[in-house]
Amino acid sequence: MSEDTIFELAGHYRFQWEAAQNAYVLLYPEGMVKLGGSAGEILKRVDGASPVSAIVADLERAFPGTDLRRDVTEFLAHARDKGWLRVRPA
Amino acid sequence: MSARPEPGPPLWLLAELTYRCPLHCVYCSNPVDYTQYKEELTTEEWLRVLREARELGATQLGFSGGEPLMRDDLEALAAEARRLGYYSNLITSGVGLNERRIAALKEAGLDHIQVSFQDSTREMNDFLSSTRTFELKRRVAKMVKAHGYPMVLNVVLHRLNIDHVGQILDMAAELEADYVELANTQYYGFAYANRESLLPSRAQLERAEEVTNAFRARIGERMKIFFVVPDYYANRPKACMNGWGSVFLCVTADGVALPCHEARMLPGLEFPSVRRHDLGWIWRDSPGFNRYRGDEWMREPCRSCPEKGRDFGGCRCQAYLVTGEAANADPVCDKSPHHSLITDITARAREGTVKVETKPVLLYRDDETSRRLSAQKAKDPV
């Protein structure tokens, strides 16, 4: 993963806000992952167009005073390993 | 009476749109008296059910049956499901799916299709379903892939096909399945009526697991394989429905709301119809959905069992079917005083393959059989 890597949601996954869970969730065939607050904030910004650097910058604007680069890249790697995200083909 | 804790949301809505089905599978989990429940919900009624369940917090929606493609409003229901924010799953035999309908379902926003196969051979597939559908299912599987859906192939396992697990997995790989569910038969409905013929031997089961594990190691991540173990060979019960009235809500073709697809068989329980009640009341307050919530209802050995929070005493329907009393421990548990009712059957499960040529005696899921079994049930309820 580099600054320029662009992630998108893997096929068959849907990301949405669930009022009943008071959380963002990922839906997939016959299942659901309830996301913690920061995971939700990161995935909300994964749009298949923004590179990692833009996601980090946007989060640092939303939550000023924190260095989020490491947290964000670690979570994105985790989400990729889980199969939730894939790298958008160049 | 102590205050009941408010139940969480029903995460799963299973919409059994119709009991009509072109197949006649001998292991069908539909109630054997399905012919008694004829008056299907209208499109408008289903749309209301979808809205109300979504308001309660349901996210996963299964369109099931019978064969859900028998309903020509499936596309309209799928579109509303998408609009409401469901993740929708079509659980189908494939019969009735064609290019026009799959394109319309995709357009409507259906998320996922699961196609069932009966076996890897035409002979057994067609024998078990009493139809000629094998080639059609192969075409449908390819169509599902071609339309960009993940291909989920489901095969119900039992004594007549479990020795073909290797070939079934080869077929799944050839059809480029993304997920394969090898689901051992659960003994309800027609499967219960055919239990003696369908239960595999322990040796068959162990071989099938070995073959599956070897295949899984070979194919890796390309195809995910789920092997659902038959609970008759377990020592502890399944956490059925993750607990009664906990996450699962089923609405039958004629509008009865159930905490599991089989619960309708339980005597002395009145399950509410969505025609007369809203789902909020049904889920939170109806006596049927509260009957086995929590653990107040439990008897020994469940009541004092340290594992009761894990498996909730197993399955109420299985307890009723096998022991005659739904509040008993699920008899697959080896702590149950009725456990020998299960081990007697597994001990009888004969070794060796039953072949089509030997014409095993099986009850097919068809209207005539259903009417006959309904009449029997009316005379002798258990």
Coordinates of C-alpha atoms in Angstrom, one line a residue, chain B residues 31-299:
Chain B
P31 CA -44.2 -28.2 6.8
V32 CA -45.6 -31.5 5.6
D33 CA -49.1 -30.1 5.7
Y34 CA -48.1 -27.0 3.5
T35 CA -51.1 -27.7 1.3
Q36 CA -53.3 -26.5 4.1
Y37 CA -51.9 -22.9 3.9
K38 CA -53.1 -21.7 0.5
E39 CA -53.8 -18.0 0.8
E40 CA -50.6 -16.3 -0.1
L41 CA -49.9 -12.7 1.0
T42 CA -50.5 -10.1 -1.7
T43 CA -47.8 -7.9 -3.1
E44 CA -49.1 -5.0 -1.0
E45 CA -49.0 -7.1 2.2
W46 CA -45.4 -8.2 1.5
L47 CA -44.4 -4.6 0.9
R48 CA -45.8 -3.7 4.3
V49 CA -44.0 -6.6 5.9
L50 CA -40.7 -5.5 4.3
R51 CA -41.2 -1.9 5.6
E52 CA -42.2 -3.0 9.1
A53 CA -39.3 -5.4 9.5
R54 CA -36.8 -2.9 8.3
E55 CA -38.1 -0.4 10.8
L56 CA -37.4 -3.0 13.5
G57 CA -33.8 -3.1 12.3
A58 CA -33.8 -6.1 9.9
T59 CA -30.9 -5.9 7.5
Q60 CA -30.7 -9.3 5.9
L61 CA -33.6 -10.4 3.8
G62 CA -34.1 -13.9 2.4
F63 CA -36.6 -14.6 -0.4
S64 CA -37.4 -18.2 0.0
G65 CA -40.3 -20.6 -0.3
G66 CA -41.2 -23.0 -1.9
E67 CA -39.7 -21.5 -5.0
P68 CA -39.7 -17.7 -4.7
L69 CA -39.5 -17.4 -8.5
M70 CA -43.1 -18.7 -8.7
R71 CA -44.1 -15.2 -7.5
D72 CA -44.2 -12.8 -10.5
D73 CA -43.9 -9.9 -8.1
L74 CA -40.4 -10.9 -6.9
E75 CA -38.8 -8.1 -8.9
A76 CA -41.1 -5.5 -7.3
L77 CA -40.3 -6.9 -3.8
A78 CA -36.6 -6.9 -4.6
A79 CA -36.7 -3.3 -5.7
E80 CA -38.5 -2.2 -2.5
A81 CA -36.0 -4.2 -0.5
R82 CA -33.1 -2.3 -2.0
R83 CA -34.9 1.0 -1.5
L84 CA -35.3 0.2 2.2
G85 CA -31.7 -0.7 2.6
Y86 CA -31.9 -4.5 3.0
Y87 CA -29.2 -6.9 1.8
S88 CA -31.4 -9.2 -0.2
N89 CA -30.8 -12.9 -0.9
L90 CA -32.7 -15.1 -3.3
I91 CA -32.7 -18.7 -2.3
T92 CA -33.7 -20.6 -5.3
S93 CA -33.7 -24.0 -7.1
G94 CA -33.0 -22.0 -10.2
V95 CA -36.2 -23.2 -11.9
G96 CA -37.9 -20.1 -13.3
L97 CA -34.8 -18.0 -13.7
N98 CA -34.1 -16.8 -17.2
E99 CA -32.2 -14.0 -18.8
R100 CA -35.1 -11.6 -18.6
R101 CA -35.8 -12.2 -15.0
I102 CA -32.2 -12.2 -13.8
A103 CA -31.6 -8.9 -15.6
A104 CA -34.7 -7.4 -14.0
L105 CA -33.7 -8.6 -10.5
K106 CA -30.2 -7.2 -11.0
E107 CA -31.8 -3.9 -12.1
A108 CA -34.1 -4.0 -9.0
G109 CA -31.1 -4.3 -6.8
L110 CA -31.2 -7.9 -5.6
D111 CA -27.8 -8.5 -3.9
H112 CA -27.2 -12.2 -4.0
I113 CA -28.4 -15.5 -5.4
Q114 CA -28.0 -18.9 -3.9
V115 CA -28.7 -21.8 -6.2
S116 CA -29.4 -25.3 -4.8
F117 CA -28.2 -28.5 -6.5
Q118 CA -29.3 -31.9 -5.3
D119 CA -26.2 -33.7 -6.5
S120 CA -23.3 -33.7 -8.9
T121 CA -25.0 -36.3 -11.1
R122 CA -28.0 -35.8 -13.3
E123 CA -29.4 -39.2 -12.1
M124 CA -29.4 -38.4 -8.4
N125 CA -30.3 -34.7 -8.8
D126 CA -33.4 -35.6 -10.8
F127 CA -34.3 -38.5 -8.6
L128 CA -34.1 -36.5 -5.3
S129 CA -36.1 -33.6 -6.7
S130 CA -38.4 -35.8 -8.8
T131 CA -37.8 -33.5 -11.8
R132 CA -35.5 -33.2 -14.8
T133 CA -33.7 -30.1 -13.7
F134 CA -30.0 -30.9 -13.6
E135 CA -29.0 -29.3 -17.0
L136 CA -31.2 -26.3 -16.3
K137 CA -29.5 -25.7 -12.9
R138 CA -26.1 -25.8 -14.6
R139 CA -27.3 -23.2 -17.1
V140 CA -28.7 -21.0 -14.2
A141 CA -25.4 -21.3 -12.3
K142 CA -23.6 -19.9 -15.3
M143 CA -26.2 -17.1 -15.8
V144 CA -25.8 -16.1 -12.2
K145 CA -22.0 -15.7 -12.7
A146 CA -22.5 -13.9 -16.0
H147 CA -24.6 -11.2 -14.3
G148 CA -21.9 -10.4 -11.8
Y149 CA -23.4 -12.2 -8.8
P150 CA -21.3 -14.2 -6.4
M151 CA -22.2 -17.8 -7.1
V152 CA -23.4 -19.5 -4.0
L153 CA -24.0 -23.2 -4.5
N154 CA -26.0 -25.0 -1.9
V155 CA -26.2 -28.8 -1.7
V156 CA -28.1 -30.5 1.0
L157 CA -26.3 -33.7 2.1
H158 CA -27.7 -37.0 3.2
R159 CA -27.0 -40.7 2.9
L160 CA -27.9 -40.8 -0.8
N161 CA -25.4 -38.1 -2.0
I162 CA -22.9 -37.7 0.8
D163 CA -20.4 -40.1 -0.8
H164 CA -20.4 -37.8 -3.9
V165 CA -18.9 -34.8 -2.0
G166 CA -15.7 -34.9 -4.0
Q167 CA -17.6 -34.8 -7.3
I168 CA -19.9 -32.1 -6.0
L169 CA -17.0 -30.0 -5.1
D170 CA -15.4 -30.6 -8.6
M171 CA -18.7 -29.5 -10.2
A172 CA -18.8 -26.4 -8.0
A173 CA -15.2 -25.5 -9.0
E174 CA -16.0 -26.1 -12.7
L175 CA -19.1 -23.8 -12.3
E176 CA -16.7 -21.2 -10.7
A177 CA -18.7 -21.1 -7.5
D178 CA -17.5 -18.5 -5.0
Y179 CA -19.1 -20.2 -2.0
V180 CA -20.3 -23.7 -1.5
E181 CA -22.5 -24.7 1.3
L182 CA -22.5 -28.4 2.0
A183 CA -25.4 -28.5 4.4
N184 CA -26.2 -31.8 6.1
T185 CA -29.9 -32.3 6.2
Q186 CA -31.7 -31.0 9.2
Y187 CA -34.5 -33.3 10.2
Y188 CA -37.7 -31.3 10.0
G189 CA -40.7 -31.4 7.6
F190 CA -40.3 -33.9 4.9
A191 CA -36.8 -34.6 5.9
Y192 CA -38.1 -35.8 9.3
A193 CA -40.6 -38.1 7.6
N194 CA -37.7 -39.5 5.5
R195 CA -35.2 -39.6 8.3
E196 CA -34.4 -43.3 8.3
S197 CA -33.6 -43.2 4.6
L198 CA -31.6 -39.9 4.7
L199 CA -29.4 -40.1 7.8
P200 CA -25.9 -41.0 6.8
S201 CA -23.7 -43.3 8.8
R202 CA -21.0 -41.8 11.0
A203 CA -18.3 -43.4 8.6
Q204 CA -19.9 -41.7 5.6
L205 CA -19.9 -38.4 7.4
E206 CA -16.3 -38.7 8.5
R207 CA -15.2 -39.6 4.9
A208 CA -17.1 -36.6 3.5
E209 CA -15.4 -34.3 6.0
E210 CA -12.0 -35.6 5.1
V211 CA -12.7 -35.2 1.4
T212 CA -13.9 -31.6 2.0
N213 CA -10.9 -30.7 4.1
A214 CA -8.5 -32.0 1.5
F215 CA -10.4 -30.1 -1.3
R216 CA -10.4 -26.9 0.8
A217 CA -6.6 -27.2 1.3
R218 CA -6.1 -27.7 -2.5
I219 CA -8.4 -24.9 -3.8
G220 CA -7.6 -22.2 -1.1
E221 CA -9.3 -18.9 -1.1
R222 CA -10.8 -19.2 -4.6
M223 CA -13.8 -21.0 -3.4
K224 CA -15.1 -20.9 0.2
I225 CA -16.5 -24.1 1.4
F226 CA -18.9 -24.4 4.4
F227 CA -19.6 -27.8 5.8
V228 CA -22.6 -27.9 8.1
V229 CA -22.3 -30.8 10.4
P230 CA -25.5 -32.8 11.1
D231 CA -26.5 -32.3 14.7
Y232 CA -27.6 -35.9 15.1
Y233 CA -23.8 -36.7 15.3
A234 CA -23.0 -33.9 17.7
N235 CA -22.9 -34.1 21.5
R236 CA -24.2 -30.6 22.0
P237 CA -27.1 -28.9 20.3
K238 CA -26.9 -26.1 17.7
A239 CA -27.6 -22.6 19.0
C240 CA -30.8 -22.8 17.0
M241 CA -31.7 -19.4 15.5
N242 CA -29.2 -17.9 18.0
G243 CA -32.0 -18.2 20.5
W244 CA -35.7 -18.0 20.1
G245 CA -37.0 -14.6 19.1
S246 CA -33.4 -13.3 19.2
V247 CA -32.4 -12.3 15.7
F248 CA -34.6 -14.3 13.3
L249 CA -38.1 -13.6 12.0
C250 CA -39.8 -15.8 9.4
V251 CA -43.0 -14.8 7.6
T252 CA -44.7 -17.7 5.8
A253 CA -46.5 -17.6 2.5
D254 CA -49.8 -17.2 4.2
G255 CA -48.6 -14.5 6.5
V256 CA -47.9 -16.2 9.8
A257 CA -44.9 -14.8 11.7
L258 CA -42.6 -17.4 13.2
P259 CA -39.4 -17.3 15.3
C260 CA -38.0 -20.1 13.0
H261 CA -39.3 -21.7 9.8
E262 CA -40.4 -24.9 11.7
A263 CA -42.1 -23.4 14.7
R264 CA -45.5 -23.7 13.2
M265 CA -45.6 -27.4 14.1
L266 CA -45.4 -26.7 17.9
P267 CA -48.7 -27.4 19.6
G268 CA -50.3 -25.0 22.0
L269 CA -48.7 -21.9 20.5
E270 CA -50.7 -19.4 18.5
F271 CA -48.5 -17.5 16.1
P272 CA -49.7 -14.2 14.9
S273 CA -50.6 -13.3 11.3
V274 CA -49.2 -10.2 9.7
R275 CA -52.6 -9.7 8.3
R276 CA -53.9 -8.8 11.7
H277 CA -50.9 -7.4 13.6
D278 CA -48.0 -5.2 12.9
L279 CA -44.6 -6.7 13.1
G280 CA -43.5 -4.5 16.0
W281 CA -46.1 -6.0 18.3
I282 CA -45.5 -9.4 16.9
W283 CA -41.7 -9.2 17.5
R284 CA -41.8 -7.5 20.9
D285 CA -45.0 -8.5 22.6
S286 CA -46.8 -11.5 21.0
P287 CA -47.0 -14.5 23.3
G288 CA -45.6 -16.8 20.6
F289 CA -42.3 -14.9 20.2
N290 CA -41.9 -14.6 24.0
R291 CA -42.6 -18.2 24.8
Y292 CA -39.0 -19.4 24.7
R293 CA -37.1 -16.1 25.0
G294 CA -34.5 -16.0 27.7
D295 CA -34.2 -19.0 30.0
E296 CA -37.1 -18.8 32.3
W297 CA -38.9 -21.6 30.4
M298 CA -36.0 -24.1 30.7
R299 CA -36.1 -27.4 32.6

